[in-house]
PDB file of C-alpha atoms in Angstrom:
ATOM      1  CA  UNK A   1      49.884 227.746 151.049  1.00 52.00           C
ATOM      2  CA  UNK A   2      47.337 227.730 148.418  1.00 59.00           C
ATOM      3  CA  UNK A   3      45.086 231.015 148.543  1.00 84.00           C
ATOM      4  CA  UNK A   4      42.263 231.925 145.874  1.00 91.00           C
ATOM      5  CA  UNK A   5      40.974 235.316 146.481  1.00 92.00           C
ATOM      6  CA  UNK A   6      37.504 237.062 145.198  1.00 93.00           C
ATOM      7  CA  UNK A   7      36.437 240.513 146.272  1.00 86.00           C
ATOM      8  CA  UNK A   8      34.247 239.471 149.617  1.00 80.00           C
ATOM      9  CA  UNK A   9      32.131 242.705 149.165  1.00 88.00           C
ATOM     10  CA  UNK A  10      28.904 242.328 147.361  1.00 93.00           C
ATOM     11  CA  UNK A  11      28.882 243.965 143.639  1.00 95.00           C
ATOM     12  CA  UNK A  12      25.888 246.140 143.499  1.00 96.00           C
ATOM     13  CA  UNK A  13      25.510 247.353 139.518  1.00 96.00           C
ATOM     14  CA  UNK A  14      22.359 248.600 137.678  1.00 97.00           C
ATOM     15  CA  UNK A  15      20.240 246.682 135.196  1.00 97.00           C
ATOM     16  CA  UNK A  16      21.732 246.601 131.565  1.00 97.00           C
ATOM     17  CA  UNK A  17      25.823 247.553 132.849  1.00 97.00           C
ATOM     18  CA  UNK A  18      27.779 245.137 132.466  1.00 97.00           C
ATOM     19  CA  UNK A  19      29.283 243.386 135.742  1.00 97.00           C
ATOM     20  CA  UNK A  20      32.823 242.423 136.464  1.00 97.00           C
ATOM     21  CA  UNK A  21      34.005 239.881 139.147  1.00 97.00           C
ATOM     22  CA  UNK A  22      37.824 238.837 140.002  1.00 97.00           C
ATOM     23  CA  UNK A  23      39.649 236.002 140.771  1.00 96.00           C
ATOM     24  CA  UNK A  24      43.164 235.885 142.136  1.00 95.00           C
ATOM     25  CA  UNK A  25      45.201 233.196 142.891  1.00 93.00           C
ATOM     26  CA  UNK A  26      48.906 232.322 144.506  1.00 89.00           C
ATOM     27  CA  UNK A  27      51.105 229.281 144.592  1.00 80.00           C
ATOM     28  CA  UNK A  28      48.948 227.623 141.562  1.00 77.00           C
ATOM     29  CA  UNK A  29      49.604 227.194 138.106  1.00 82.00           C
ATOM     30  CA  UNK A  30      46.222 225.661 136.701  1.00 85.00           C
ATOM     31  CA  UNK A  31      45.906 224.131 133.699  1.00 84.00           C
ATOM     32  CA  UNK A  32      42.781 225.832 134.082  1.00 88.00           C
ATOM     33  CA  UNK A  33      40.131 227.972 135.897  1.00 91.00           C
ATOM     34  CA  UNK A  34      36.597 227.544 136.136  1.00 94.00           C
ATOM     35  CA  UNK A  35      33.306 229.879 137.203  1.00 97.00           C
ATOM     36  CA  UNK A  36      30.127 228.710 139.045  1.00 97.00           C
ATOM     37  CA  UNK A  37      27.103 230.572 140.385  1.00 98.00           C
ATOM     38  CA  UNK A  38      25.564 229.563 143.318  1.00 96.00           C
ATOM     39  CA  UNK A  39      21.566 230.864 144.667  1.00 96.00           C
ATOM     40  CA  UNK A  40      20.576 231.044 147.932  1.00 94.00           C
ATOM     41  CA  UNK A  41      19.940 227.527 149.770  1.00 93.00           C
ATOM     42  CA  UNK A  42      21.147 225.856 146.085  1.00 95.00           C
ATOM     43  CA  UNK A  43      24.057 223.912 145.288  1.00 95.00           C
ATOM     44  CA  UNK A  44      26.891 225.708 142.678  1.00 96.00           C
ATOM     45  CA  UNK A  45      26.177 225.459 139.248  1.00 97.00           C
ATOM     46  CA  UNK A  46      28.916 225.255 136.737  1.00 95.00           C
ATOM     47  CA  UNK A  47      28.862 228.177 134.064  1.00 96.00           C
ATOM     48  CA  UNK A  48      32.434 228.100 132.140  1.00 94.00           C
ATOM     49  CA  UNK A  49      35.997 226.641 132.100  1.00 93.00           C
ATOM     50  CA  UNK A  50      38.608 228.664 130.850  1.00 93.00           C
ATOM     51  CA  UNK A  51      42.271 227.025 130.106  1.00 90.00           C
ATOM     52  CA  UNK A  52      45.593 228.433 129.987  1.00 87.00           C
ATOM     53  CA  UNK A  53      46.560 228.806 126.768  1.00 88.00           C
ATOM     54  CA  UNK A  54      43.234 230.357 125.964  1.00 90.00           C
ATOM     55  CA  UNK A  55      43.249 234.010 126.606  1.00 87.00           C
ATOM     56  CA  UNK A  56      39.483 234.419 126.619  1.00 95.00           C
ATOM     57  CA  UNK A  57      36.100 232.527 126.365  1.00 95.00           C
ATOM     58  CA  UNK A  58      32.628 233.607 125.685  1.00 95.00           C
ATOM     59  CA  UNK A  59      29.436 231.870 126.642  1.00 94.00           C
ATOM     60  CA  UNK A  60      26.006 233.985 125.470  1.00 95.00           C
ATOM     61  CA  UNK A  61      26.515 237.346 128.010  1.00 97.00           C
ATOM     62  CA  UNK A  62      29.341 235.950 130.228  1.00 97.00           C
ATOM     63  CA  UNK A  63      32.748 236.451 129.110  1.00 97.00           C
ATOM     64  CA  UNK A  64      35.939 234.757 131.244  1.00 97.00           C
ATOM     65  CA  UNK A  65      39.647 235.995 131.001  1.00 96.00           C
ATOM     66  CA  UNK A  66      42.659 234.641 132.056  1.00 94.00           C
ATOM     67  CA  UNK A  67      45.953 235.902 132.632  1.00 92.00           C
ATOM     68  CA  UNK A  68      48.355 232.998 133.853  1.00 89.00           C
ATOM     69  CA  UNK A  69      50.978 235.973 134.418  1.00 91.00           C
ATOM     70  CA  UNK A  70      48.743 238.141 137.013  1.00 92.00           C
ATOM     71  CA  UNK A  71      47.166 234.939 138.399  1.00 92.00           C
ATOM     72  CA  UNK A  72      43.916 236.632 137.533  1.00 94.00           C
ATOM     73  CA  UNK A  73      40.599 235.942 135.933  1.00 95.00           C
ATOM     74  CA  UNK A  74      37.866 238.005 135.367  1.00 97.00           C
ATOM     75  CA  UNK A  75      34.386 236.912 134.890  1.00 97.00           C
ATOM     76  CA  UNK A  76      32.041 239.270 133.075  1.00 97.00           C
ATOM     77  CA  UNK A  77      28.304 239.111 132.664  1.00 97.00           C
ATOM     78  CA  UNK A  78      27.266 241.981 129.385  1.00 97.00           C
ATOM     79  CA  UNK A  79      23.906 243.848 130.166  1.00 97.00           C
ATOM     80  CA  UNK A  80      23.443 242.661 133.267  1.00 97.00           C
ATOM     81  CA  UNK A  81      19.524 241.513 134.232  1.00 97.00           C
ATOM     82  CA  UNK A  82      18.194 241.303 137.969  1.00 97.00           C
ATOM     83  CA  UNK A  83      17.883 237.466 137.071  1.00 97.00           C
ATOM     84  CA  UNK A  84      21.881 237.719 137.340  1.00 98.00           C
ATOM     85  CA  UNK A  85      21.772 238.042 141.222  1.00 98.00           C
ATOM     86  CA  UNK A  86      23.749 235.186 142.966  1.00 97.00           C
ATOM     87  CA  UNK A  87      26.816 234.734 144.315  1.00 96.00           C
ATOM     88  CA  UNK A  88      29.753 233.756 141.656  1.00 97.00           C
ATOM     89  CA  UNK A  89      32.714 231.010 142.616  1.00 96.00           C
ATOM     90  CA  UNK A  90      36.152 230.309 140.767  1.00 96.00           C
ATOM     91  CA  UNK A  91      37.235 227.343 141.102  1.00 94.00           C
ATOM     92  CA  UNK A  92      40.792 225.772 140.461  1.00 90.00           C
ATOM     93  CA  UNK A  93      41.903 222.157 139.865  1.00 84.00           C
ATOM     94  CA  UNK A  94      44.625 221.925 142.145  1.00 72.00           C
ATOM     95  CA  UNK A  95      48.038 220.378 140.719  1.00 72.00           C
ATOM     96  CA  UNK A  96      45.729 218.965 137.824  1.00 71.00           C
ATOM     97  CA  UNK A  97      44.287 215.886 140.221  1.00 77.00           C
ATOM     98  CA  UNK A  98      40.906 216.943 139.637  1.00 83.00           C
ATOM     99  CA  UNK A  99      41.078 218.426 143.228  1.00 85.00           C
ATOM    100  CA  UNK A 100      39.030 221.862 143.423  1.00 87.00           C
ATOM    101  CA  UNK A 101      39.347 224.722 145.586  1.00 89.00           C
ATOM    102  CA  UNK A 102      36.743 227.356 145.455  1.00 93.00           C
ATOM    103  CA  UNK A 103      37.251 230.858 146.208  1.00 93.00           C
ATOM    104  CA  UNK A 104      34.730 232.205 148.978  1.00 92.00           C
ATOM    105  CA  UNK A 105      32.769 233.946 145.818  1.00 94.00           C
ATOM    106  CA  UNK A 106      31.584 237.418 145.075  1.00 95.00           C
ATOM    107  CA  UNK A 107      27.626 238.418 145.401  1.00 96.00           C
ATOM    108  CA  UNK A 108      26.376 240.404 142.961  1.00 97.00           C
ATOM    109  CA  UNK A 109      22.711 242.313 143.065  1.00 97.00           C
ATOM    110  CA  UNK A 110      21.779 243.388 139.712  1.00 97.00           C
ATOM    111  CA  UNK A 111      19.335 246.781 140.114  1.00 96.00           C
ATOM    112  CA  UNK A 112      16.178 247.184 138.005  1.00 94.00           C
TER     113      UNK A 112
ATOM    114  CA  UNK B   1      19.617 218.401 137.008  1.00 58.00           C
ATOM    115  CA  UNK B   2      22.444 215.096 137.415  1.00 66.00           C
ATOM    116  CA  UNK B   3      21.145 212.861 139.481  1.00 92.00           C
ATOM    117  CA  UNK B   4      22.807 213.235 142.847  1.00 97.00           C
ATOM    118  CA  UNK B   5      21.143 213.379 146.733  1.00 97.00           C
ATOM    119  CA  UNK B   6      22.054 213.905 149.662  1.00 98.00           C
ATOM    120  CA  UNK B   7      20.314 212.874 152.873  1.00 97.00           C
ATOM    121  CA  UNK B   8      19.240 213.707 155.313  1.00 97.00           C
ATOM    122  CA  UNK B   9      18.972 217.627 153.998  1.00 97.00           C
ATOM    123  CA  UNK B  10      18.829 218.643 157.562  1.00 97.00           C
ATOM    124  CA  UNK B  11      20.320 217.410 160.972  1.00 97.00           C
ATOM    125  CA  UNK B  12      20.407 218.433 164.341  1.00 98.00           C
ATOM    126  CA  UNK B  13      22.831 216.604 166.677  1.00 97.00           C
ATOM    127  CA  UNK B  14      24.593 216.923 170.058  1.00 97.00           C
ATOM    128  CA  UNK B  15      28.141 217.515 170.512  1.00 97.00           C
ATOM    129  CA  UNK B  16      30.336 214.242 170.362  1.00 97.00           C
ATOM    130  CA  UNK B  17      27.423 212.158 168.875  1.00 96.00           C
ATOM    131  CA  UNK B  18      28.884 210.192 165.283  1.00 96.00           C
ATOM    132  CA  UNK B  19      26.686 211.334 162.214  1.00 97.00           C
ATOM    133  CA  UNK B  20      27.018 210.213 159.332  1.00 98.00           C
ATOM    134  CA  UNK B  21      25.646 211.837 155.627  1.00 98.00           C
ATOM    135  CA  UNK B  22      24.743 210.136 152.666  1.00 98.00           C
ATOM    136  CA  UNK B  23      25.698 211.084 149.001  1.00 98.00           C
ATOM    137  CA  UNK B  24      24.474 209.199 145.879  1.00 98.00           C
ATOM    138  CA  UNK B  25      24.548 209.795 142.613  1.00 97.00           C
ATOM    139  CA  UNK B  26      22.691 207.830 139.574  1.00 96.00           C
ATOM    140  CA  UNK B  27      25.447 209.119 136.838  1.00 93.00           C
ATOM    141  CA  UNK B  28      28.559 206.283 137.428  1.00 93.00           C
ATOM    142  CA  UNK B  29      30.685 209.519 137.656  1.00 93.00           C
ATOM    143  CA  UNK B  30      34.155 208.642 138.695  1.00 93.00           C
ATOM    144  CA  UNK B  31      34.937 211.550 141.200  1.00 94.00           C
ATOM    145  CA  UNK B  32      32.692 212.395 144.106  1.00 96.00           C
ATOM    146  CA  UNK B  33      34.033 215.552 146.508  1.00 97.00           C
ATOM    147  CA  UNK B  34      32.582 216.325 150.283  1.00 98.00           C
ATOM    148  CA  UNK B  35      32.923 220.019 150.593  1.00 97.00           C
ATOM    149  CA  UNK B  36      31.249 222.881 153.537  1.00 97.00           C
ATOM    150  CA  UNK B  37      30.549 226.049 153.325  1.00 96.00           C
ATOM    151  CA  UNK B  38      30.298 228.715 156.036  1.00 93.00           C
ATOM    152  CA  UNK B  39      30.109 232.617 155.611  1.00 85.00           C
ATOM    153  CA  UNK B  40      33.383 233.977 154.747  1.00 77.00           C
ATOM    154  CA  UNK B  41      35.257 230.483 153.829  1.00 81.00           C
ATOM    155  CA  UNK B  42      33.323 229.510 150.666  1.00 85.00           C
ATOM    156  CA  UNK B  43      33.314 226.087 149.695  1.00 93.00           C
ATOM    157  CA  UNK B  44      36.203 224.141 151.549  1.00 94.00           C
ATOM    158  CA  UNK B  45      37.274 220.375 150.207  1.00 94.00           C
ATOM    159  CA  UNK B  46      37.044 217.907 153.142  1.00 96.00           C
ATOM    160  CA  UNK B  47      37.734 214.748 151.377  1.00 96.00           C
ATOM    161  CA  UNK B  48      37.188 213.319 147.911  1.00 95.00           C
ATOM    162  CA  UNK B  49      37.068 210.110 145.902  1.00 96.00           C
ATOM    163  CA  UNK B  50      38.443 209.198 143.022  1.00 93.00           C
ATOM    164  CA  UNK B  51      37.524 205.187 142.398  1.00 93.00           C
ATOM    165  CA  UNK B  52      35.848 202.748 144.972  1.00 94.00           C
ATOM    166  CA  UNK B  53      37.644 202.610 148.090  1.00 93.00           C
ATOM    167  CA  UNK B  54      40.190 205.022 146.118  1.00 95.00           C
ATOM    168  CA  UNK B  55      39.408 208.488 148.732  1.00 96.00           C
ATOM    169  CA  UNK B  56      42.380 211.377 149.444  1.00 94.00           C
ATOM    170  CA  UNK B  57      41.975 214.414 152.243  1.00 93.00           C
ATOM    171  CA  UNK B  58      41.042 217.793 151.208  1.00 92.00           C
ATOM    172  CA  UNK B  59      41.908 221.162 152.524  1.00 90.00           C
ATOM    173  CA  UNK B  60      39.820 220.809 156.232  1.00 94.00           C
ATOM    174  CA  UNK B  61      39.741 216.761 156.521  1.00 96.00           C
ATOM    175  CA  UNK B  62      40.457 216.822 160.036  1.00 96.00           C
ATOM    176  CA  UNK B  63      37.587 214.978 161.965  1.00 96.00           C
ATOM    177  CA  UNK B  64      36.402 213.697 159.014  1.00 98.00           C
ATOM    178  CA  UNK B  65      36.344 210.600 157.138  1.00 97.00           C
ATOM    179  CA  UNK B  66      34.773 208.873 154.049  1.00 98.00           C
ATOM    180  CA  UNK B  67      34.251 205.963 152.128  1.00 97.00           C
ATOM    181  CA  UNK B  68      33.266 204.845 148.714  1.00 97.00           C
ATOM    182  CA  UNK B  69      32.458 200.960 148.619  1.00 96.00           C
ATOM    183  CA  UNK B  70      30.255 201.606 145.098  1.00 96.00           C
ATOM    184  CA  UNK B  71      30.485 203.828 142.643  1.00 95.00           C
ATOM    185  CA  UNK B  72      27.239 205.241 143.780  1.00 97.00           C
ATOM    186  CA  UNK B  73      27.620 205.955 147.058  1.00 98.00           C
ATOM    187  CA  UNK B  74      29.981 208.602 149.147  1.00 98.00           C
ATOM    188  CA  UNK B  75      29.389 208.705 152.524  1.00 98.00           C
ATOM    189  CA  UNK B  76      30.899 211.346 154.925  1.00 98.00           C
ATOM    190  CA  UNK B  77      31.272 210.239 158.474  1.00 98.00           C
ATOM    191  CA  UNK B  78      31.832 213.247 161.569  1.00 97.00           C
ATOM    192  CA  UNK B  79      33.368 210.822 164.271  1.00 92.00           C
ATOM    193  CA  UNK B  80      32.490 212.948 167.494  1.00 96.00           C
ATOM    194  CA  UNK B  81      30.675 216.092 166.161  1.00 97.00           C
ATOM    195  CA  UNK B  82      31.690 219.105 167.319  1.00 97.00           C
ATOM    196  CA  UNK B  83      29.893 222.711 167.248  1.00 97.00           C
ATOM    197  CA  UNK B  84      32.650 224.035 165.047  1.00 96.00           C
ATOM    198  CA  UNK B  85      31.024 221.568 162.444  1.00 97.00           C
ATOM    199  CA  UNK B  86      27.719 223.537 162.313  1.00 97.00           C
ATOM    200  CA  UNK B  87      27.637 223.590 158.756  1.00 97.00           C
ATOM    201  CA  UNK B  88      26.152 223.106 155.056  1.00 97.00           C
ATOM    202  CA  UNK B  89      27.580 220.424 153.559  1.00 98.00           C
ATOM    203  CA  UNK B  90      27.697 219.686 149.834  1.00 98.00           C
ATOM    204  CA  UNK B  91      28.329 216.839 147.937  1.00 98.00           C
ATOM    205  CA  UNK B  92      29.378 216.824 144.286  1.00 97.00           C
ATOM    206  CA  UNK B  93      30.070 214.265 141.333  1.00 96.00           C
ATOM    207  CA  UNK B  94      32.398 214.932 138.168  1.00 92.00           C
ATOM    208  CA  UNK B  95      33.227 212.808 135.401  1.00 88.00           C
ATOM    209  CA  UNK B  96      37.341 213.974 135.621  1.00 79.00           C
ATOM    210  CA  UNK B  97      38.926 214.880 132.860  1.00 71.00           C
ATOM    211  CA  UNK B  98      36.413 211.929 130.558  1.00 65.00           C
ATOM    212  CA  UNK B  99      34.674 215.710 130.324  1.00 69.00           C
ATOM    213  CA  UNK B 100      35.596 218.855 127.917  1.00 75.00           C
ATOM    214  CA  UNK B 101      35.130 220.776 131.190  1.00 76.00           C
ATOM    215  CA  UNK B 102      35.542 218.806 134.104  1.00 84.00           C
ATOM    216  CA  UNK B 103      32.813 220.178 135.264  1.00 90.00           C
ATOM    217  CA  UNK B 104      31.462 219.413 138.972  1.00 93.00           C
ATOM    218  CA  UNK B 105      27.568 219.074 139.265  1.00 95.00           C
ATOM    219  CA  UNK B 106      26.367 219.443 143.425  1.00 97.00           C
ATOM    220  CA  UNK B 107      24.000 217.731 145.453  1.00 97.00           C
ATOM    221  CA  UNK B 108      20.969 219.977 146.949  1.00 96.00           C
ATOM    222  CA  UNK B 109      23.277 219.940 150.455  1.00 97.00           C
ATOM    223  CA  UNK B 110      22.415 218.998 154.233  1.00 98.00           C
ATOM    224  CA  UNK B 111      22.471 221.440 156.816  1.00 97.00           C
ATOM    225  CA  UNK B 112      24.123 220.170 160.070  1.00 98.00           C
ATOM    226  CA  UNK B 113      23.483 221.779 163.151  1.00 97.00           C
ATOM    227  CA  UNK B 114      25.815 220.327 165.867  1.00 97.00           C
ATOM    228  CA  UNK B 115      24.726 221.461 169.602  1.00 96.00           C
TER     229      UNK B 115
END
């Protein structure tokens, strides 16, 4: 079955270090992977798409990776502001359909 | 913001009761997605459309069921709620692959209390 796995425990980093979330993912083979942050009582907003033949992308302080080999990305957010709390979602187009799965997402509290 | 609602944003019903929730969107985006989300499971895909009368099941479908008559309009039917429905449901639009990103923009959500 289809699985897409982020760390479930809350990421708890200090103002101004830079923050590092994962995404893993079985059975898939995405053309490619995309990262959404979602606030309390708010809907997900979209943030970047990475594809597989690119290794990494850069938007402003958020950088994505993506290693088609480990089935991992890994969504980075450079000096990190308390503005950066939410919880962050991966999200894969499955079989290229434009059917998404989300992983369950990773909350991160950014420390002033 | 895209313009997409949902109503109603909140609903309480009794167990085995139809409801039915209401997404619409004002940007003639092709695909429209019904997902939930509960603590723990993230967002789950229940069903999603892909043309006008054009719908396919997602991941959690059962009890479920949709149906797009205008591009506008998505609307997610729960036959005979049940408490294990107790949920926040979100709707969300995406032009497909007509976009660089595919990106999906989502509705504000309706919380469904089932009792």
């Amino acid at each position: 079955s289809q699985k897409i796995e982020q760390n479930s425990e809350a990421l708890n980093i200090q103002e101004g270090k830079t923050a590092t979330l994962t995404c893993n993912y079985t059975n898939y083979s995405p053309a490619y992977l995309q990262w959404y942050r979602q606030d309390p009582g708010r809907g997900p907003v979209f943030l970047l798409l990475i594809r597989e033949n690119e290794k990494e992308k850069r938007k402003e302080r958020l950088k994505v990776t993506f290693d088609t080999t480990l089935k991992q990305s890994l969504f980075h957010i450079t000096a990190s502001q308390p503005a950066d709390s939410a919880t962050y979602l991966c999200a894969l187009d499955m079989d290229n359909f434009n059917k998404f799965y989300f992983g369950s997402g990773t909350k991160l509290n950014v420390k002033p | 913001d895209a313009g997409i609602t949902q109503s109603p944003r909140h609903k309480v019903t009794e167990t085995g009761t139809p409801v039915t929730l209401r997404c619409h969107q004002t940007e003639n985006h092709r695909y429209m997605y019904w997902y939930r989300q509960d603590p723990g499971h993230g967002l789950r895909l229940i069903h999603y459309s892909y043309g006008v009368k054009d719908t396919d099941k997602g991941e959690v479908s059962d009890g479920y069921s949709v149906s797009r008559s205008k591009t506008e309009d998505f609307l997610l039917t729960l036959e005979s709620a049940t408490s294990s429905q107790t949920s926040v449901y979100f709707c969300a639009i995406s032009e497909g692959q007509a976009s660089s990103y595919n990106e999906q923009f989502f509705g504000p959500g309706t919380r469904l209390t089932v009792l």
